[in-house]
Short mmCIF file of C-alpha atoms and ligand atoms in Angstrom, two decimals:
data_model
loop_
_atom_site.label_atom_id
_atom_site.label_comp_id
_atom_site.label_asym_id
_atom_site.label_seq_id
_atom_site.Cartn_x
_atom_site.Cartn_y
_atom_site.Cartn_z
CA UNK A 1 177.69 86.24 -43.77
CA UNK A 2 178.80 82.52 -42.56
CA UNK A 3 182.30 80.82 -42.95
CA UNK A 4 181.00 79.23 -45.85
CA UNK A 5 179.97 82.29 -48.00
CA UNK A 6 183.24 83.70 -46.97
CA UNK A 7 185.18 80.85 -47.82
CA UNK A 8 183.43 80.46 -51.27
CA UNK A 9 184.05 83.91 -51.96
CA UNK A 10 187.53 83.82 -51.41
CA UNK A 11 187.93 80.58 -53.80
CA UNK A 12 185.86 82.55 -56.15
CA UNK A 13 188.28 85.61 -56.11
CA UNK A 14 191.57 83.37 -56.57
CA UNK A 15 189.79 81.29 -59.01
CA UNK A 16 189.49 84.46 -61.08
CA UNK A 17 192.74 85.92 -60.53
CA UNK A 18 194.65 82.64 -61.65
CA UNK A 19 192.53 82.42 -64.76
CA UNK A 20 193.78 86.29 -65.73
CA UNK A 21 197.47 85.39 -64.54
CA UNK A 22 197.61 82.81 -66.67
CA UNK A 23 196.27 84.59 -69.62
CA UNK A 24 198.89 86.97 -69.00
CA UNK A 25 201.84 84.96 -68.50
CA UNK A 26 200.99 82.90 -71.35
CA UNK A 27 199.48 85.80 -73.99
CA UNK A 28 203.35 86.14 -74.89
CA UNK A 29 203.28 82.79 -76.75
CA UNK A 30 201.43 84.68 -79.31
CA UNK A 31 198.28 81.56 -80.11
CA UNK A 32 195.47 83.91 -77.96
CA UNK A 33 195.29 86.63 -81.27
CA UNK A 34 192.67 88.98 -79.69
CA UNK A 35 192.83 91.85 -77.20
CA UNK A 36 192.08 91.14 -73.39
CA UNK A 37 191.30 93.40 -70.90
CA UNK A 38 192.13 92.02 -67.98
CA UNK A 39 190.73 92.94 -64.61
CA UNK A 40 193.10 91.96 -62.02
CA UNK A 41 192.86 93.64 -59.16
CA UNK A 42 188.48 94.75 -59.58
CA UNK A 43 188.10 90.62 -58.19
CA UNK A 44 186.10 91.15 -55.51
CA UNK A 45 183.47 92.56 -57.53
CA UNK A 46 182.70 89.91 -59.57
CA UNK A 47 182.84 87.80 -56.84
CA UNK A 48 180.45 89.02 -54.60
CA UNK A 49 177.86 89.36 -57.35
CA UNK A 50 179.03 85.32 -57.76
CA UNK A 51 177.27 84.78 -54.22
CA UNK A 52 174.15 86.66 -54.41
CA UNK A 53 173.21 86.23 -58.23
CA UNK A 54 170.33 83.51 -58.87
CA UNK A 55 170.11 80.79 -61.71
CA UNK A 56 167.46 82.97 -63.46
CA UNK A 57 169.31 85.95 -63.52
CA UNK A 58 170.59 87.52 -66.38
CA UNK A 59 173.89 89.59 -67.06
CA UNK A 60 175.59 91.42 -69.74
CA UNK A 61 179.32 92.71 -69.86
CA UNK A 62 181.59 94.80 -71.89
CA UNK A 63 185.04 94.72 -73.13
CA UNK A 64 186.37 93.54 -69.63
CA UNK A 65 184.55 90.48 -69.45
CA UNK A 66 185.92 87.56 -67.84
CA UNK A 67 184.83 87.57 -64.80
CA UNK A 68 181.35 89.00 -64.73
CA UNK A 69 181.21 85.47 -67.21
CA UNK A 70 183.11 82.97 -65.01
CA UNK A 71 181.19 85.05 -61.62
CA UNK A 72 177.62 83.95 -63.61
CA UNK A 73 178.85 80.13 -63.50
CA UNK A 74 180.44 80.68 -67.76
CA UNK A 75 182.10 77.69 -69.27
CA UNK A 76 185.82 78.17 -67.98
CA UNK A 77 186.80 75.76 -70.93
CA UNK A 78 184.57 77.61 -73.50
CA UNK A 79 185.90 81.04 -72.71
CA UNK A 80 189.85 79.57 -73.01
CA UNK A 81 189.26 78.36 -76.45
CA UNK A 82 187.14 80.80 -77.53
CA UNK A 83 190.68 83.01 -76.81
CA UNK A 84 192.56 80.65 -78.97
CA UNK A 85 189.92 81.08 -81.53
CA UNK A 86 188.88 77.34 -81.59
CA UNK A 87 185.38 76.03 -82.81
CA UNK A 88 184.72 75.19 -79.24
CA UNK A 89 185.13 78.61 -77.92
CA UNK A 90 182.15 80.32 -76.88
CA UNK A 91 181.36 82.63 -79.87
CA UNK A 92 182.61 79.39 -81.85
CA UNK A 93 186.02 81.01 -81.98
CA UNK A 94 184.76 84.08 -84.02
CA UNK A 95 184.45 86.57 -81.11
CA UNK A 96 187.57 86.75 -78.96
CA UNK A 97 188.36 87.84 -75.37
CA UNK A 98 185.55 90.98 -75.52
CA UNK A 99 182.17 88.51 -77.12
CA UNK A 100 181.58 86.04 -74.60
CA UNK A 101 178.70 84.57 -74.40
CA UNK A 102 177.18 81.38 -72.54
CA UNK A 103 173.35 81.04 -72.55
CA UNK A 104 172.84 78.11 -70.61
CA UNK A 105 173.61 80.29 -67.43
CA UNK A 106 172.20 83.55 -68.93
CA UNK A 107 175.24 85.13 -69.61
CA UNK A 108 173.65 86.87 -72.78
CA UNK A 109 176.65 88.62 -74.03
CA UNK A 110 179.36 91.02 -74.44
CA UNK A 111 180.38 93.79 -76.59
CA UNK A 112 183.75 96.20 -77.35
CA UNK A 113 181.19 98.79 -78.02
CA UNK A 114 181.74 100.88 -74.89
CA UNK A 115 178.07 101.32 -73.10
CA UNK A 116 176.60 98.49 -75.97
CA UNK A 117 174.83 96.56 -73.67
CA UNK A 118 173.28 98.80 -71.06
CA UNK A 119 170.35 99.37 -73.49
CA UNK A 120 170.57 95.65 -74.81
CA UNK A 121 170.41 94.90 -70.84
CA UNK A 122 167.09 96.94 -70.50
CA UNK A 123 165.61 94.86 -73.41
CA UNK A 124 166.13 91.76 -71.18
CA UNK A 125 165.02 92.88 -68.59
CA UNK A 126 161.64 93.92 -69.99
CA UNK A 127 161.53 90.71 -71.39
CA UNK A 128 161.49 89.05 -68.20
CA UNK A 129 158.91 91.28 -66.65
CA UNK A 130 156.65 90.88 -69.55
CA UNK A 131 157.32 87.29 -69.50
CA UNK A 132 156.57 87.44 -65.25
CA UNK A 133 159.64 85.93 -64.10
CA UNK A 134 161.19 86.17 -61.20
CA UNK A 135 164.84 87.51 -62.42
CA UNK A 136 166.29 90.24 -62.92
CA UNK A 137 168.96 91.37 -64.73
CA UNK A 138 172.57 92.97 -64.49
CA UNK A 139 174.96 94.55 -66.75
CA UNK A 140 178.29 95.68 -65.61
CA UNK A 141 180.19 98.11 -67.04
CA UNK A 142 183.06 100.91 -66.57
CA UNK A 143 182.89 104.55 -65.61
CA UNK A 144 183.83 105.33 -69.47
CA UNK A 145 180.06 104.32 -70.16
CA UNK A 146 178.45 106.57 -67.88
CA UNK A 147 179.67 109.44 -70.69
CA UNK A 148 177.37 107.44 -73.35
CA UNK A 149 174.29 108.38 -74.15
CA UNK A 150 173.08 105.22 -74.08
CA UNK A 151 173.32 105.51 -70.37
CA UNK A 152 171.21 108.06 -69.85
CA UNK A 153 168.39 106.87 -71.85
CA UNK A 154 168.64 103.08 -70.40
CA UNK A 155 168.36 104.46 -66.92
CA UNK A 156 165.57 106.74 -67.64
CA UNK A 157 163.55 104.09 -69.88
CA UNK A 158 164.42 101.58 -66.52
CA UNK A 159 162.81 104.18 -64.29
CA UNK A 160 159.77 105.08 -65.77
CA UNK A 161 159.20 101.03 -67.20
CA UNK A 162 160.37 100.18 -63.73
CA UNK A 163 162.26 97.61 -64.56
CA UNK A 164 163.75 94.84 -62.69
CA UNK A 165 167.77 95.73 -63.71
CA UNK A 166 170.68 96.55 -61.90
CA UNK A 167 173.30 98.54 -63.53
CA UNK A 168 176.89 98.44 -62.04
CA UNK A 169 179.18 100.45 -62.67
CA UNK A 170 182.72 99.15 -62.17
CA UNK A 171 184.73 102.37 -61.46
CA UNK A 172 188.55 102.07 -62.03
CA UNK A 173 188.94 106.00 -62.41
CA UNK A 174 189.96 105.22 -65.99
CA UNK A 175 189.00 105.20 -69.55
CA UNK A 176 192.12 103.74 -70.99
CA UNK A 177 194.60 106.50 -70.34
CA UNK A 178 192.51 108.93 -69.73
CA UNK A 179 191.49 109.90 -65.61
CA UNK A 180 187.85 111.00 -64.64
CA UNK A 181 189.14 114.86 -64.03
CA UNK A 182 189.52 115.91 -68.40
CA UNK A 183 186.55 113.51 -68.82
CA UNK A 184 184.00 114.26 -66.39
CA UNK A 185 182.89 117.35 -63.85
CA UNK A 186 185.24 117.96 -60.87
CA UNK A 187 184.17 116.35 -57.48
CA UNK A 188 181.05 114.96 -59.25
CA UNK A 189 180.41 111.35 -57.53
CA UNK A 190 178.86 109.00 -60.02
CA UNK A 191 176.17 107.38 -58.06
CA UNK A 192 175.03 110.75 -57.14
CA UNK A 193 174.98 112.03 -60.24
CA UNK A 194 173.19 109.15 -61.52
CA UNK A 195 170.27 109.10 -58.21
CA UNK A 196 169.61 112.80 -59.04
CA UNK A 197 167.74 110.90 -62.30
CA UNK A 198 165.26 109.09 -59.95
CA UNK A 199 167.12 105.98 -59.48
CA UNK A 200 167.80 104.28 -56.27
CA UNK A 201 171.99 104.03 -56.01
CA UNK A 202 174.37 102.82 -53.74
CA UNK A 203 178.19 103.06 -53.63
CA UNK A 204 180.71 100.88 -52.30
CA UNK A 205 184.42 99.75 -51.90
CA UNK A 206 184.96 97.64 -54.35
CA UNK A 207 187.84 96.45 -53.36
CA UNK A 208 186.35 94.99 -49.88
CA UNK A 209 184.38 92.01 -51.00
CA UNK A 210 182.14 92.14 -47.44
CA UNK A 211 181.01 95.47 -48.55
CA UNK A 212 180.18 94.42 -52.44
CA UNK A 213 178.29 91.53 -51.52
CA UNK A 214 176.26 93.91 -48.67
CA UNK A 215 175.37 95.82 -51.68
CA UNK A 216 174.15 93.35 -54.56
CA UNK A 217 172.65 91.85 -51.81
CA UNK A 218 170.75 95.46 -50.87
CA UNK A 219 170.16 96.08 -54.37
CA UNK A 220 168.83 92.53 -55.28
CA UNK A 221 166.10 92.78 -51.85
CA UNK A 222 165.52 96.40 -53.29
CA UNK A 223 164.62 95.31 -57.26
CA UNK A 224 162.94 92.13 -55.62
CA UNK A 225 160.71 93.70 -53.16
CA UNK A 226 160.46 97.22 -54.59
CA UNK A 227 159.69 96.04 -58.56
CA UNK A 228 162.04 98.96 -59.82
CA UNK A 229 165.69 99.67 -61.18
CA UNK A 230 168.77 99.70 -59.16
CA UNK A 231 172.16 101.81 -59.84
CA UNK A 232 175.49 100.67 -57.80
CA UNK A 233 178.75 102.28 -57.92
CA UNK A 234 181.68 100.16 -57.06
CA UNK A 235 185.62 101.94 -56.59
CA UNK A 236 188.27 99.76 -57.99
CA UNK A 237 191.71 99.94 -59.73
CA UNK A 238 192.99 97.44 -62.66
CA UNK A 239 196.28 96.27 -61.83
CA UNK A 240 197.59 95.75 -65.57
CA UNK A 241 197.48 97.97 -68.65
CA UNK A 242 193.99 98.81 -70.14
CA UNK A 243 194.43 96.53 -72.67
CA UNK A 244 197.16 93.60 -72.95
CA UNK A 245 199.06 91.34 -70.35
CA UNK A 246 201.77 93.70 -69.13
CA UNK A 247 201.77 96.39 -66.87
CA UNK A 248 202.43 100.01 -68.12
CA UNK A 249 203.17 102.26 -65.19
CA UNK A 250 206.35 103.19 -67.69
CA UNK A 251 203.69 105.64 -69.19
CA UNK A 252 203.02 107.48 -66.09
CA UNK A 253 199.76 108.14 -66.60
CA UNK A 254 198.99 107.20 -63.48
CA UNK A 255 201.31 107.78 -60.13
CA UNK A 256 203.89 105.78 -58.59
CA UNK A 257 202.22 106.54 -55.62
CA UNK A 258 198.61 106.23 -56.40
CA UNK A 259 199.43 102.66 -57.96
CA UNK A 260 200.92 102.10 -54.42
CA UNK A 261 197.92 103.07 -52.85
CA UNK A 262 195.81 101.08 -54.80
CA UNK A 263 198.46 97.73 -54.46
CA UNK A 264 197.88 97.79 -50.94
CA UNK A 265 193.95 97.84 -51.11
CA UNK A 266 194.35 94.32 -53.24
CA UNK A 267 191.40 92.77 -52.27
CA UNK A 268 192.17 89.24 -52.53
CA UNK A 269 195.66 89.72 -50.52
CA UNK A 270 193.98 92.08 -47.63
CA UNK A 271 190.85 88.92 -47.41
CA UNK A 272 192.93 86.68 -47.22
CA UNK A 273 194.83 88.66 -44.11
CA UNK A 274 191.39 88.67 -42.42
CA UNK A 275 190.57 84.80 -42.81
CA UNK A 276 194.11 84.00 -41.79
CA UNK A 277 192.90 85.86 -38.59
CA UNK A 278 189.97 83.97 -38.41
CA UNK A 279 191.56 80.74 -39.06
CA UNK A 280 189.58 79.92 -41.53
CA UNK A 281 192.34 79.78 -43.47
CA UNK A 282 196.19 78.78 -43.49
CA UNK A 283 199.35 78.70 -45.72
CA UNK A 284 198.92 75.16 -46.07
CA UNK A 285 195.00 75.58 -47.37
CA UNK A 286 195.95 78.38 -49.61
CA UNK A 287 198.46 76.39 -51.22
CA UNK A 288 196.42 73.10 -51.46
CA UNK A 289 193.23 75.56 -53.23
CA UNK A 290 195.83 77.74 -55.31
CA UNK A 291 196.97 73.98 -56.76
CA UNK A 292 193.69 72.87 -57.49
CA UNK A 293 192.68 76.09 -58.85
CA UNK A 294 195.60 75.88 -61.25
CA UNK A 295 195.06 72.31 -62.28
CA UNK A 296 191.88 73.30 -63.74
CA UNK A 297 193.34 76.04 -65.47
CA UNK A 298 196.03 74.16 -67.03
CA UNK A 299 193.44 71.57 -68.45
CA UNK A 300 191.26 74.41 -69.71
CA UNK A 301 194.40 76.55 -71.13
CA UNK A 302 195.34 72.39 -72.74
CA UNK A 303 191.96 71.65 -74.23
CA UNK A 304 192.04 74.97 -75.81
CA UNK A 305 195.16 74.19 -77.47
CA UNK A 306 194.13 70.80 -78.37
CA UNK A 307 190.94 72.06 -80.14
CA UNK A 308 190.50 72.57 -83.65
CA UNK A 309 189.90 76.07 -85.92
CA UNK A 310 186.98 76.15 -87.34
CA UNK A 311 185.95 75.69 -90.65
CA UNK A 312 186.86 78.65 -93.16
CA UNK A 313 182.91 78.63 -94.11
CA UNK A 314 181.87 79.10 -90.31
CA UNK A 315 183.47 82.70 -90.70
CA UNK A 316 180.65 84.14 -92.48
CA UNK A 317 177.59 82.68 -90.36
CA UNK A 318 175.95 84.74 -87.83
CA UNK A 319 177.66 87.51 -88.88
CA UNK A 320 175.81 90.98 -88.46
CA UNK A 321 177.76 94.65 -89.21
C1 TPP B 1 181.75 103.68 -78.20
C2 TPP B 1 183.20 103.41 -77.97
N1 TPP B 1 184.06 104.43 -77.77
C3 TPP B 1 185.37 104.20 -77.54
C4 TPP B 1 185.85 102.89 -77.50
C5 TPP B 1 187.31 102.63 -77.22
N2 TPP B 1 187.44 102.12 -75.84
C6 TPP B 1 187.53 100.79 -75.59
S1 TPP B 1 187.59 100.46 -73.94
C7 TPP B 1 187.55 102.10 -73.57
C8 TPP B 1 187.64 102.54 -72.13
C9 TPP B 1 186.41 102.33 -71.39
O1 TPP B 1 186.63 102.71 -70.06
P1 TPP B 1 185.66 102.18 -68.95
O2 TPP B 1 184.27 102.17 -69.45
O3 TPP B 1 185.95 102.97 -67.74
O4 TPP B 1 186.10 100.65 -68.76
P2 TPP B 1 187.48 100.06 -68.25
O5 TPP B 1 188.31 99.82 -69.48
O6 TPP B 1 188.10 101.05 -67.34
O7 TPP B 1 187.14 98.79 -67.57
C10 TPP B 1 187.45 102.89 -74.71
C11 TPP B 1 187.38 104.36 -74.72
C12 TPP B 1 184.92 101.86 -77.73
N3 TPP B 1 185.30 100.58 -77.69
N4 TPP B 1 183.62 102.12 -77.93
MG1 MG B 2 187.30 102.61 -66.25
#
């Protein structure tokens, strides 16, 4: 890993965690009328997959979205005003925070439906191996999925079609309120749960961005060279309620002290420690990129605001129930 890549990730990392902080700070003013799941703190993630993912490459997302989007090279400006419900928001202002969509970078969509996509994912991805390309695909979601059916049958349909996807699994310990312990076996680990179905798997910290992009860059050499399906398990902790701008550790549903614990595993502060070190970075250059980060945020959050609804007749095209 050079300077550069670590630089870029870094960027990448504050880029997304501005883009959520404003959302929050400015969901208050009541004009962004959908849910958002935020995922601040589960940056690195994205970010890593940011670095390694190709052009071709597909992905697919759930109801925590943003940044598997923005990390496949989204529209910034199409996502905003698709939150303000605009005609020049990404779903044309009919889908909100969880439908995002941007098909010039193959970023074929996102669902509420928890677990939607994995099977939509294997579709793709059997599309592009019929079709002999080069890609492959990846669809992110949570460790509320892996108690889907869906999941099961994706996986298994991957293994024996060998297809070229890799499924990540974006494990924040929680399915709303709910922990892992009422919801899944004790001591089970995910990933190797999930390689005990024939499936090569890795696991990783995802708060430590070196480690994530080690493993989607494993996984990617491993679908590449190998022509078969790849499982990765990343640990991670949302900072913010499951759904909404504030934070709810009011509710105790999760402990003061594992919160704490989690805080001080941020991954963007605890990278930016280490590049300090490095001197690859300074407060004057974190400054200077937080600004310009910012600025582009602004004029994205602006345009939005600027743009028009859209027609009353656009409601009912493209509609499918
Ligand atoms: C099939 C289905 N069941 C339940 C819900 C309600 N729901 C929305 S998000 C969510 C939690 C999902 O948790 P996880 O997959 O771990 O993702 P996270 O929110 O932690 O990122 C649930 C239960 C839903 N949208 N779809
Ligand atoms: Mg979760």
């Amino acid at each position: 890993m050079n300077n550069k890549t670590l630089l870029s990730m870094y960027k990448k990392m504050q880029f997304f965690r501005i883009v959520e902080e404003t959302i929050a700070a400015r969901y208050h003013e009541n004009k962004m009328r959908c849910p958002v799941h935020l995922a601040i703190g589960q940056e690195a993630i994205s970010a890593a997959f940011s670095q390694v993912a190709q052009k071709g490459d597909y992905v697919m997302s759930s109801h925590r979205a943003h940044l598997h989007y923005l990390a496949k090279g989204g529209s910034l400006n199409s996502m905003i005003s698709e939150l303000y419900g605009k005609e020049n928001g990404c779903s044309l202002g009919k889908g909100g925070s969880m439908h995002l969509i941007d098909l010039k970078v193959n970023f074929m969509g996102s669902t509420a439906i928890v677990g939607n996509t994995i099977p939509i994912s294997a579709g793709i991805a059997m599309a592009s191996k019929i079709k002999k390309e080069k890609s492959m695909t990846f669809v992110f979601f949570g460790d509320g999925a892996i108690e889907e059916g869906v999941f099961y049958e994706t996986v298994n349909f991957a293994i024996v079609k060998e297809l070229p996807i890799v499924f990540v699994c974006e494990n924040n310990f929680y399915s709303v309120y709910s922990p892992l312990k009422p919801r899944q076996p004790k001591d089970r680990k995910i990933f190797k749960m999930v390689e005990a179905m024939g499936i090569k798997s890795f696991k990783a910290d995802g708060n430590q961005i070196k480690k994530c992009y080690r493993t989607f860059s494993d996984a990617k050499k491993y679908v590449d060279s190998k022509k078969k399906p790849v499982f990765l398990e990343f640990e991670t902790y949302r900072h913010l309620e499951h759904c909404g701008p504030n934070n709810d550790d009011n509710l105790n549903y999760r402990g003061s002290k594992e919160i704490l614990r989690w805080k001080k595993k941020d991954p963007i502060i605890n990278f930016e420690k280490e590049l300090i070190k490095k001197k690859l970075l300074n407060k004057k250059k974190i400054y200077l990129e937080k600004n310009k980060i910012k600025k582009i945020v602004n004029t994205a959050f602006f345009k939005a605001e600027k743009s028009s609804f859209p027609n009353q007749k656009e409601a009912y095209r493209n509609l499918y129930a």
